[in-house]
Amino acid sequence: MPELPEMEIVARRLDAVLPGETIESALAPGINALKTFDPPLQALAGRSFTGVRRRGKLLALELDGNLVVLLHLMSAGRLQLHPKRASLRDRTARLLLRIPGDRELRMREFGSKQAAWVKVLRAGELEAEPSLAGLGPEAWPDPPPLRELLDAPRPLHSLLRDQQVITGIGRTWVDEILNVARLSPFKRGDDLSDEEGEALRDAMVSELGRVLDVYEEQVALPLPEKFPKPTRVHAHQGEPCPQCGTVLEAVFYEDYVMTYCPRDQTEGRVLKDRRLSRLLK
Ligand SMILES: [Zn+2]
């Protein structure tokens, strides 16, 4: 669930307090989310934070000695700066970076999938790091023109969530962006007019910016387990469209929902429920 706005506010909040703090110890308890072994996790002890940056949905904790902790929370990970240390029996804990004052930067993961990951890298290795090298341009604050970028025979709903095409957007904010741009989730990228491409780009910048503004007001350290959800469309099926008041419809997939306005986005058509069509096959 953490997408660009969530990771951006996490980066801002941590970057405001972590630089200068020294890691006392580093632990990766329980299920091993740590995907690298050289340099070892223990190399982090004694290092000080120099900055925290976001790239797409990834976060880089920069340390002196040219070390970087790169992490991806995937769908169910959380990162919080706790004023107290966790019990080592906390089964959701994946990475604990302990800093003075008994505080702890804690990555946890909820749910049944174990997908969140951490890498300890040398700064010089970042350029070749596959999880970064393949990323498309940032969806915010200044994405490139979209008609050219999305020129592929694939639906917008999937293109916009493809991190190699454009990075930062997931299942939640894609619904909001497409609604504001008044575009069908199933419109093909190579079918966008110049005008539609521009409307989509404007919607992307304004929606992600709107969400960030809300987080700037509402999200504080130690960082929430659950973020506020300033959604107006995603998972709001049955409620009025924020643009026109028509009742929002949804397509349900196995583990997520795609919500849209039939009047603004699909020329009045209500799309098939994928769950039903699968059952009926
Ligand atoms: Zn509408």
PDB file of C-alpha atoms and ligand atoms in Angstrom:
ATOM      1  CA  MET A   1       0.000   0.000   0.000  1.00  0.00           C
ATOM      2  CA  PRO A   2       2.726   2.621   0.552  1.00  0.00           C
ATOM      3  CA  GLU A   3       3.016   4.514  -2.730  1.00  0.00           C
ATOM      4  CA  LEU A   4       4.846   7.699  -3.681  1.00  0.00           C
ATOM      5  CA  PRO A   5       3.070  10.115  -1.306  1.00  0.00           C
ATOM      6  CA  GLU A   6       3.422   7.780   1.679  1.00  0.00           C
ATOM      7  CA  MET A   7       7.115   7.136   1.044  1.00  0.00           C
ATOM      8  CA  GLU A   8       7.747  10.814   0.328  1.00  0.00           C
ATOM      9  CA  ILE A   9       6.383  11.883   3.695  1.00  0.00           C
ATOM     10  CA  VAL A  10       8.299   9.080   5.429  1.00  0.00           C
ATOM     11  CA  ALA A  11      11.485  10.298   3.731  1.00  0.00           C
ATOM     12  CA  ARG A  12      10.805  13.925   4.703  1.00  0.00           C
ATOM     13  CA  ARG A  13      10.040  13.126   8.327  1.00  0.00           C
ATOM     14  CA  LEU A  14      13.055  10.868   8.760  1.00  0.00           C
ATOM     15  CA  ASP A  15      15.361  13.201   6.878  1.00  0.00           C
ATOM     16  CA  ALA A  16      14.418  15.942   9.337  1.00  0.00           C
ATOM     17  CA  VAL A  17      15.627  13.991  12.378  1.00  0.00           C
ATOM     18  CA  LEU A  18      17.979  11.148  11.460  1.00  0.00           C
ATOM     19  CA  PRO A  19      21.020  12.926   9.974  1.00  0.00           C
ATOM     20  CA  GLY A  20      23.716  13.041  12.634  1.00  0.00           C
ATOM     21  CA  GLU A  21      22.245  10.145  14.623  1.00  0.00           C
ATOM     22  CA  THR A  22      24.526   7.147  15.041  1.00  0.00           C
ATOM     23  CA  ILE A  23      23.362   3.561  14.728  1.00  0.00           C
ATOM     24  CA  GLU A  24      24.195   1.644  17.908  1.00  0.00           C
ATOM     25  CA  SER A  25      23.178  -1.727  16.604  1.00  0.00           C
ATOM     26  CA  ALA A  26      21.359  -3.276  13.673  1.00  0.00           C
ATOM     27  CA  LEU A  27      19.233  -6.414  13.780  1.00  0.00           C
ATOM     28  CA  ALA A  28      17.185  -8.303  11.201  1.00  0.00           C
ATOM     29  CA  PRO A  29      15.095 -10.581  13.420  1.00  0.00           C
ATOM     30  CA  GLY A  30      12.700 -13.328  12.421  1.00  0.00           C
ATOM     31  CA  ILE A  31      11.932 -13.813   8.759  1.00  0.00           C
ATOM     32  CA  ASN A  32      14.904 -12.544   6.899  1.00  0.00           C
ATOM     33  CA  ALA A  33      14.045  -9.520   4.816  1.00  0.00           C
ATOM     34  CA  LEU A  34      17.745  -8.755   4.360  1.00  0.00           C
ATOM     35  CA  LYS A  35      18.711  -9.591   0.776  1.00  0.00           C
ATOM     36  CA  THR A  36      22.441  -8.835   0.941  1.00  0.00           C
ATOM     37  CA  PHE A  37      25.298 -10.218   3.041  1.00  0.00           C
ATOM     38  CA  ASP A  38      28.232  -8.057   2.004  1.00  0.00           C
ATOM     39  CA  PRO A  39      28.657  -5.577   3.611  1.00  0.00           C
ATOM     40  CA  PRO A  40      27.207  -7.371   6.641  1.00  0.00           C
ATOM     41  CA  LEU A  41      24.422  -5.864   8.708  1.00  0.00           C
ATOM     42  CA  GLN A  42      26.892  -5.409  11.553  1.00  0.00           C
ATOM     43  CA  ALA A  43      28.785  -2.908   9.399  1.00  0.00           C
ATOM     44  CA  LEU A  44      25.997  -0.436  10.149  1.00  0.00           C
ATOM     45  CA  ALA A  45      26.890  -0.198  13.844  1.00  0.00           C
ATOM     46  CA  GLY A  46      28.760   3.025  14.533  1.00  0.00           C
ATOM     47  CA  ARG A  47      27.657   4.666  11.273  1.00  0.00           C
ATOM     48  CA  SER A  48      25.778   7.945  11.281  1.00  0.00           C
ATOM     49  CA  PHE A  49      22.860   8.868   9.066  1.00  0.00           C
ATOM     50  CA  THR A  50      23.637  11.541   6.485  1.00  0.00           C
ATOM     51  CA  GLY A  51      20.262  11.690   4.737  1.00  0.00           C
ATOM     52  CA  VAL A  52      17.070   9.914   3.778  1.00  0.00           C
ATOM     53  CA  ARG A  53      15.875   9.895   0.175  1.00  0.00           C
ATOM     54  CA  ARG A  54      12.981   8.419  -1.746  1.00  0.00           C
ATOM     55  CA  ARG A  55      13.144   6.977  -5.256  1.00  0.00           C
ATOM     56  CA  GLY A  56       9.759   5.765  -6.513  1.00  0.00           C
ATOM     57  CA  LYS A  57       8.403   3.645  -3.679  1.00  0.00           C
ATOM     58  CA  LEU A  58      11.878   2.837  -2.364  1.00  0.00           C
ATOM     59  CA  LEU A  59      13.693   4.505   0.482  1.00  0.00           C
ATOM     60  CA  ALA A  60      17.447   4.994   0.815  1.00  0.00           C
ATOM     61  CA  LEU A  61      18.898   5.600   4.270  1.00  0.00           C
ATOM     62  CA  GLU A  62      22.293   7.151   3.579  1.00  0.00           C
ATOM     63  CA  LEU A  63      25.110   6.624   6.068  1.00  0.00           C
ATOM     64  CA  ASP A  64      28.641   7.848   6.440  1.00  0.00           C
ATOM     65  CA  GLY A  65      31.356   5.454   5.314  1.00  0.00           C
ATOM     66  CA  ASN A  66      29.562   5.307   1.945  1.00  0.00           C
ATOM     67  CA  LEU A  67      26.926   2.844   3.077  1.00  0.00           C
ATOM     68  CA  VAL A  68      23.267   2.891   2.094  1.00  0.00           C
ATOM     69  CA  VAL A  69      20.342   0.924   3.462  1.00  0.00           C
ATOM     70  CA  LEU A  70      17.871   0.518   0.616  1.00  0.00           C
ATOM     71  CA  LEU A  71      14.413  -0.735   1.502  1.00  0.00           C
ATOM     72  CA  HIS A  72      11.074  -1.476  -0.104  1.00  0.00           C
ATOM     73  CA  LEU A  73       8.006  -1.857   2.097  1.00  0.00           C
ATOM     74  CA  MET A  74       6.011  -3.554  -0.708  1.00  0.00           C
ATOM     75  CA  SER A  75       2.326  -3.754   0.190  1.00  0.00           C
ATOM     76  CA  ALA A  76       2.316  -4.500   3.912  1.00  0.00           C
ATOM     77  CA  GLY A  77       5.522  -3.047   5.324  1.00  0.00           C
ATOM     78  CA  ARG A  78       5.740  -0.162   7.780  1.00  0.00           C
ATOM     79  CA  LEU A  79       8.630   1.997   8.846  1.00  0.00           C
ATOM     80  CA  GLN A  80       8.453   3.894  12.122  1.00  0.00           C
ATOM     81  CA  LEU A  81      10.842   5.716  14.388  1.00  0.00           C
ATOM     82  CA  HIS A  82       9.864   4.363  17.766  1.00  0.00           C
ATOM     83  CA  PRO A  83      10.727   6.100  21.014  1.00  0.00           C
ATOM     84  CA  LYS A  84      11.091   2.665  22.655  1.00  0.00           C
ATOM     85  CA  ARG A  85      12.755  -0.536  21.554  1.00  0.00           C
ATOM     86  CA  ALA A  86      10.675  -3.421  20.262  1.00  0.00           C
ATOM     87  CA  SER A  87      10.336  -6.736  21.963  1.00  0.00           C
ATOM     88  CA  LEU A  88      12.392  -9.229  19.991  1.00  0.00           C
ATOM     89  CA  ARG A  89       9.350 -11.462  20.057  1.00  0.00           C
ATOM     90  CA  ASP A  90       7.520  -9.058  17.750  1.00  0.00           C
ATOM     91  CA  ARG A  91       7.016 -11.401  14.805  1.00  0.00           C
ATOM     92  CA  THR A  92       6.353  -8.536  12.411  1.00  0.00           C
ATOM     93  CA  ALA A  93       9.805  -6.984  12.961  1.00  0.00           C
ATOM     94  CA  ARG A  94      12.102  -7.197   9.912  1.00  0.00           C
ATOM     95  CA  LEU A  95      14.788  -4.582  10.581  1.00  0.00           C
ATOM     96  CA  LEU A  96      15.699  -2.742  13.777  1.00  0.00           C
ATOM     97  CA  LEU A  97      18.189   0.118  13.673  1.00  0.00           C
ATOM     98  CA  ARG A  98      18.836   1.242  17.219  1.00  0.00           C
ATOM     99  CA  ILE A  99      19.881   4.803  17.861  1.00  0.00           C
ATOM    100  CA  PRO A 100      20.729   6.623  21.099  1.00  0.00           C
ATOM    101  CA  GLY A 101      18.044   7.459  23.635  1.00  0.00           C
ATOM    102  CA  ASP A 102      16.595   3.953  23.410  1.00  0.00           C
ATOM    103  CA  ARG A 103      15.013   4.878  20.081  1.00  0.00           C
ATOM    104  CA  GLU A 104      14.682   2.560  17.146  1.00  0.00           C
ATOM    105  CA  LEU A 105      13.966   2.799  13.444  1.00  0.00           C
ATOM    106  CA  ARG A 106      11.769  -0.222  12.959  1.00  0.00           C
ATOM    107  CA  MET A 107      10.628  -1.894   9.786  1.00  0.00           C
ATOM    108  CA  ARG A 108       7.752  -4.295  10.266  1.00  0.00           C
ATOM    109  CA  GLU A 109       5.599  -6.263   7.884  1.00  0.00           C
ATOM    110  CA  PHE A 110       2.008  -7.323   8.344  1.00  0.00           C
ATOM    111  CA  GLY A 111      -0.107  -9.862   6.494  1.00  0.00           C
ATOM    112  CA  SER A 112       0.770 -13.263   5.125  1.00  0.00           C
ATOM    113  CA  LYS A 113       3.070 -12.287   2.265  1.00  0.00           C
ATOM    114  CA  GLN A 114       6.710 -11.765   3.076  1.00  0.00           C
ATOM    115  CA  ALA A 115       7.709  -9.350   0.386  1.00  0.00           C
ATOM    116  CA  ALA A 116       9.280  -6.298   2.033  1.00  0.00           C
ATOM    117  CA  TRP A 117      13.036  -6.240   1.669  1.00  0.00           C
ATOM    118  CA  VAL A 118      16.217  -4.509   2.820  1.00  0.00           C
ATOM    119  CA  LYS A 119      19.618  -4.269   1.184  1.00  0.00           C
ATOM    120  CA  VAL A 120      22.832  -2.970   2.705  1.00  0.00           C
ATOM    121  CA  LEU A 121      24.855  -1.511  -0.152  1.00  0.00           C
ATOM    122  CA  ARG A 122      27.978   0.510  -0.755  1.00  0.00           C
ATOM    123  CA  ALA A 123      27.086   3.899  -2.223  1.00  0.00           C
ATOM    124  CA  GLY A 124      29.021   2.980  -5.374  1.00  0.00           C
ATOM    125  CA  GLU A 125      26.777  -0.034  -5.932  1.00  0.00           C
ATOM    126  CA  LEU A 126      23.584   2.006  -6.143  1.00  0.00           C
ATOM    127  CA  GLU A 127      23.928   2.794  -9.812  1.00  0.00           C
ATOM    128  CA  ALA A 128      23.967  -0.865 -10.781  1.00  0.00           C
ATOM    129  CA  GLU A 129      21.344  -1.888  -8.217  1.00  0.00           C
ATOM    130  CA  PRO A 130      18.637  -3.630 -10.301  1.00  0.00           C
ATOM    131  CA  SER A 131      15.716  -2.388  -8.195  1.00  0.00           C
ATOM    132  CA  LEU A 132      16.746   1.192  -8.971  1.00  0.00           C
ATOM    133  CA  ALA A 133      18.279   0.881 -12.429  1.00  0.00           C
ATOM    134  CA  GLY A 134      15.026  -0.246 -14.040  1.00  0.00           C
ATOM    135  CA  LEU A 135      12.811   2.475 -12.631  1.00  0.00           C
ATOM    136  CA  GLY A 136      10.983   4.881 -14.900  1.00  0.00           C
ATOM    137  CA  PRO A 137      10.794   8.636 -14.275  1.00  0.00           C
ATOM    138  CA  GLU A 138       9.148   9.917 -11.085  1.00  0.00           C
ATOM    139  CA  ALA A 139       5.382  10.421 -11.228  1.00  0.00           C
ATOM    140  CA  TRP A 140       5.742  13.526  -9.086  1.00  0.00           C
ATOM    141  CA  PRO A 141       6.548  16.414  -8.982  1.00  0.00           C
ATOM    142  CA  ASP A 142       7.581  16.787 -12.632  1.00  0.00           C
ATOM    143  CA  PRO A 143       6.828  13.750 -14.804  1.00  0.00           C
ATOM    144  CA  PRO A 144       7.703  13.888 -18.525  1.00  0.00           C
ATOM    145  CA  PRO A 145       4.966  14.252 -21.175  1.00  0.00           C
ATOM    146  CA  LEU A 146       2.829  11.145 -20.911  1.00  0.00           C
ATOM    147  CA  ARG A 147       1.599  10.537 -24.434  1.00  0.00           C
ATOM    148  CA  GLU A 148       5.108   9.546 -25.490  1.00  0.00           C
ATOM    149  CA  LEU A 149       5.928   7.791 -22.222  1.00  0.00           C
ATOM    150  CA  LEU A 150       2.787   5.646 -22.210  1.00  0.00           C
ATOM    151  CA  ASP A 151       2.865   4.822 -25.929  1.00  0.00           C
ATOM    152  CA  ALA A 152       2.201   1.092 -25.552  1.00  0.00           C
ATOM    153  CA  PRO A 153      -0.731  -1.206 -26.352  1.00  0.00           C
ATOM    154  CA  ARG A 154      -1.600  -1.717 -22.671  1.00  0.00           C
ATOM    155  CA  PRO A 155      -4.377  -0.324 -20.475  1.00  0.00           C
ATOM    156  CA  LEU A 156      -3.609   2.834 -18.505  1.00  0.00           C
ATOM    157  CA  HIS A 157      -4.446   1.148 -15.196  1.00  0.00           C
ATOM    158  CA  SER A 158      -1.585  -1.280 -15.674  1.00  0.00           C
ATOM    159  CA  LEU A 159       0.837   1.109 -17.448  1.00  0.00           C
ATOM    160  CA  LEU A 160       0.628   3.715 -14.694  1.00  0.00           C
ATOM    161  CA  ARG A 161       1.390   1.105 -12.019  1.00  0.00           C
ATOM    162  CA  ASP A 162       4.341  -0.317 -13.946  1.00  0.00           C
ATOM    163  CA  GLN A 163       7.329   1.068 -12.051  1.00  0.00           C
ATOM    164  CA  GLN A 164       9.562   0.599 -15.095  1.00  0.00           C
ATOM    165  CA  VAL A 165       7.327   2.920 -17.114  1.00  0.00           C
ATOM    166  CA  ILE A 166       6.708   5.562 -14.455  1.00  0.00           C
ATOM    167  CA  THR A 167       7.508   5.162 -10.807  1.00  0.00           C
ATOM    168  CA  GLY A 168       5.556   5.871  -7.640  1.00  0.00           C
ATOM    169  CA  ILE A 169       1.932   4.977  -8.399  1.00  0.00           C
ATOM    170  CA  GLY A 170       0.079   1.910  -7.142  1.00  0.00           C
ATOM    171  CA  ARG A 171      -3.451   0.612  -6.852  1.00  0.00           C
ATOM    172  CA  THR A 172      -4.793   3.357  -4.624  1.00  0.00           C
ATOM    173  CA  TRP A 173      -3.694   6.564  -6.309  1.00  0.00           C
ATOM    174  CA  VAL A 174      -4.116   5.288  -9.868  1.00  0.00           C
ATOM    175  CA  ASP A 175      -7.902   5.319  -9.387  1.00  0.00           C
ATOM    176  CA  GLU A 176      -7.850   8.910  -8.123  1.00  0.00           C
ATOM    177  CA  ILE A 177      -5.610  10.095 -10.951  1.00  0.00           C
ATOM    178  CA  LEU A 178      -7.647   8.454 -13.733  1.00  0.00           C
ATOM    179  CA  ASN A 179     -10.875   9.852 -12.282  1.00  0.00           C
ATOM    180  CA  VAL A 180      -9.547  13.404 -12.181  1.00  0.00           C
ATOM    181  CA  ALA A 181      -8.216  12.985 -15.748  1.00  0.00           C
ATOM    182  CA  ARG A 182     -11.607  11.486 -16.775  1.00  0.00           C
ATOM    183  CA  LEU A 183      -9.937   8.549 -18.495  1.00  0.00           C
ATOM    184  CA  SER A 184     -10.961   4.902 -18.569  1.00  0.00           C
ATOM    185  CA  PRO A 185      -8.652   2.524 -16.702  1.00  0.00           C
ATOM    186  CA  PHE A 186      -8.856   0.291 -19.779  1.00  0.00           C
ATOM    187  CA  LYS A 187      -7.967   2.958 -22.336  1.00  0.00           C
ATOM    188  CA  ARG A 188      -4.770   1.915 -24.076  1.00  0.00           C
ATOM    189  CA  GLY A 189      -1.679   4.029 -23.612  1.00  0.00           C
ATOM    190  CA  ASP A 190      -1.064   4.196 -27.357  1.00  0.00           C
ATOM    191  CA  ASP A 191      -4.584   5.498 -27.779  1.00  0.00           C
ATOM    192  CA  LEU A 192      -4.033   8.725 -25.795  1.00  0.00           C
ATOM    193  CA  SER A 193      -4.403  12.039 -27.597  1.00  0.00           C
ATOM    194  CA  ASP A 194      -1.985  14.878 -26.830  1.00  0.00           C
ATOM    195  CA  GLU A 195      -4.770  16.529 -24.877  1.00  0.00           C
ATOM    196  CA  GLU A 196      -5.539  13.423 -22.840  1.00  0.00           C
ATOM    197  CA  GLY A 197      -1.857  12.912 -22.137  1.00  0.00           C
ATOM    198  CA  GLU A 198      -1.665  16.423 -20.773  1.00  0.00           C
ATOM    199  CA  ALA A 199      -4.824  16.031 -18.696  1.00  0.00           C
ATOM    200  CA  LEU A 200      -3.413  12.810 -17.254  1.00  0.00           C
ATOM    201  CA  ARG A 201      -0.119  14.447 -16.407  1.00  0.00           C
ATOM    202  CA  ASP A 202      -1.896  17.379 -14.729  1.00  0.00           C
ATOM    203  CA  ALA A 203      -4.094  14.973 -12.747  1.00  0.00           C
ATOM    204  CA  MET A 204      -1.061  12.967 -11.650  1.00  0.00           C
ATOM    205  CA  VAL A 205       0.829  15.994 -10.397  1.00  0.00           C
ATOM    206  CA  SER A 206      -2.186  17.567  -8.707  1.00  0.00           C
ATOM    207  CA  GLU A 207      -3.524  14.386  -7.054  1.00  0.00           C
ATOM    208  CA  LEU A 208      -0.190  13.185  -5.694  1.00  0.00           C
ATOM    209  CA  GLY A 209       0.469  16.760  -4.563  1.00  0.00           C
ATOM    210  CA  ARG A 210      -2.925  16.984  -2.870  1.00  0.00           C
ATOM    211  CA  VAL A 211      -2.284  13.781  -0.934  1.00  0.00           C
ATOM    212  CA  LEU A 212       1.144  14.973   0.108  1.00  0.00           C
ATOM    213  CA  ASP A 213      -0.335  18.238   1.364  1.00  0.00           C
ATOM    214  CA  VAL A 214      -2.723  16.235   3.557  1.00  0.00           C
ATOM    215  CA  TYR A 215       0.156  14.141   4.885  1.00  0.00           C
ATOM    216  CA  GLU A 216       2.222  17.264   5.552  1.00  0.00           C
ATOM    217  CA  GLU A 217      -0.561  18.353   7.898  1.00  0.00           C
ATOM    218  CA  GLN A 218      -1.488  15.014   9.422  1.00  0.00           C
ATOM    219  CA  VAL A 219       1.528  12.720   9.465  1.00  0.00           C
ATOM    220  CA  ALA A 220       4.058  13.150  12.255  1.00  0.00           C
ATOM    221  CA  LEU A 221       6.800  11.100  13.868  1.00  0.00           C
ATOM    222  CA  PRO A 222       6.979   8.351  15.021  1.00  0.00           C
ATOM    223  CA  LEU A 223       5.078   7.803  11.703  1.00  0.00           C
ATOM    224  CA  PRO A 224       1.731   6.045  11.692  1.00  0.00           C
ATOM    225  CA  GLU A 225       1.018   2.368  11.398  1.00  0.00           C
ATOM    226  CA  LYS A 226      -1.990   3.347   9.302  1.00  0.00           C
ATOM    227  CA  PHE A 227      -1.809   6.409   7.092  1.00  0.00           C
ATOM    228  CA  PRO A 228      -4.773   8.744   6.738  1.00  0.00           C
ATOM    229  CA  LYS A 229      -6.469   7.911   3.436  1.00  0.00           C
ATOM    230  CA  PRO A 230      -7.541  11.042   1.619  1.00  0.00           C
ATOM    231  CA  THR A 231      -9.137   8.972  -1.173  1.00  0.00           C
ATOM    232  CA  ARG A 232     -12.300  10.101  -2.944  1.00  0.00           C
ATOM    233  CA  VAL A 233     -12.612   7.365  -5.560  1.00  0.00           C
ATOM    234  CA  HIS A 234     -10.544   4.270  -4.762  1.00  0.00           C
ATOM    235  CA  ALA A 235     -12.739   1.760  -2.858  1.00  0.00           C
ATOM    236  CA  HIS A 236     -15.518   4.376  -2.702  1.00  0.00           C
ATOM    237  CA  GLN A 237     -17.827   2.395  -5.046  1.00  0.00           C
ATOM    238  CA  GLY A 238     -21.462   3.152  -4.314  1.00  0.00           C
ATOM    239  CA  GLU A 239     -20.611   6.722  -3.349  1.00  0.00           C
ATOM    240  CA  PRO A 240     -20.920   9.805  -5.581  1.00  0.00           C
ATOM    241  CA  CYS A 241     -18.135  10.683  -8.025  1.00  0.00           C
ATOM    242  CA  PRO A 242     -16.232  13.745  -6.767  1.00  0.00           C
ATOM    243  CA  GLN A 243     -16.325  15.206 -10.302  1.00  0.00           C
ATOM    244  CA  CYS A 244     -19.960  14.711 -11.303  1.00  0.00           C
ATOM    245  CA  GLY A 245     -21.940  12.996  -8.543  1.00  0.00           C
ATOM    246  CA  THR A 246     -22.675   9.802 -10.513  1.00  0.00           C
ATOM    247  CA  VAL A 247     -22.493   6.649  -8.383  1.00  0.00           C
ATOM    248  CA  LEU A 248     -18.987   5.168  -8.611  1.00  0.00           C
ATOM    249  CA  GLU A 249     -18.640   1.599  -9.872  1.00  0.00           C
ATOM    250  CA  ALA A 250     -15.901  -0.931  -9.249  1.00  0.00           C
ATOM    251  CA  VAL A 251     -14.217  -3.939 -10.756  1.00  0.00           C
ATOM    252  CA  PHE A 252     -13.088  -6.460  -8.163  1.00  0.00           C
ATOM    253  CA  TYR A 253      -9.938  -8.452  -8.658  1.00  0.00           C
ATOM    254  CA  GLU A 254      -8.642 -11.211  -6.425  1.00  0.00           C
ATOM    255  CA  ASP A 255      -6.853  -8.911  -4.023  1.00  0.00           C
ATOM    256  CA  TYR A 256      -7.774  -5.388  -5.009  1.00  0.00           C
ATOM    257  CA  VAL A 257     -10.513  -3.191  -6.327  1.00  0.00           C
ATOM    258  CA  MET A 258     -10.502  -0.723  -9.218  1.00  0.00           C
ATOM    259  CA  THR A 259     -13.026   2.093  -8.799  1.00  0.00           C
ATOM    260  CA  TYR A 260     -14.185   4.457 -11.543  1.00  0.00           C
ATOM    261  CA  CYS A 261     -16.968   6.805 -12.594  1.00  0.00           C
ATOM    262  CA  PRO A 262     -18.985   5.356 -15.504  1.00  0.00           C
ATOM    263  CA  ARG A 263     -20.115   8.803 -16.627  1.00  0.00           C
ATOM    264  CA  ASP A 264     -16.696  10.508 -16.650  1.00  0.00           C
ATOM    265  CA  GLN A 265     -14.495   7.584 -17.525  1.00  0.00           C
ATOM    266  CA  THR A 266     -16.207   4.809 -19.478  1.00  0.00           C
ATOM    267  CA  GLU A 267     -18.863   6.578 -21.573  1.00  0.00           C
ATOM    268  CA  GLY A 268     -21.608   5.238 -19.357  1.00  0.00           C
ATOM    269  CA  ARG A 269     -20.484   1.620 -19.532  1.00  0.00           C
ATOM    270  CA  VAL A 270     -20.354  -0.447 -16.363  1.00  0.00           C
ATOM    271  CA  LEU A 271     -17.417  -2.829 -16.573  1.00  0.00           C
ATOM    272  CA  LYS A 272     -17.697  -6.554 -15.923  1.00  0.00           C
ATOM    273  CA  ASP A 273     -16.990  -7.853 -12.474  1.00  0.00           C
ATOM    274  CA  ARG A 274     -13.872  -9.952 -12.936  1.00  0.00           C
ATOM    275  CA  ARG A 275     -14.694 -12.173  -9.994  1.00  0.00           C
ATOM    276  CA  LEU A 276     -18.012 -13.140 -11.521  1.00  0.00           C
ATOM    277  CA  SER A 277     -16.688 -13.655 -15.022  1.00  0.00           C
ATOM    278  CA  ARG A 278     -13.971 -15.907 -13.650  1.00  0.00           C
ATOM    279  CA  LEU A 279     -16.480 -17.983 -11.712  1.00  0.00           C
ATOM    280  CA  LEU A 280     -18.738 -18.268 -14.734  1.00  0.00           C
ATOM    281  CA  LYS A 281     -16.030 -19.478 -17.115  1.00  0.00           C
TER     282      LYS A 281
HETATM  283 ZN    ZN B   1     -18.030  11.337 -12.456  1.00  0.00          ZN
END
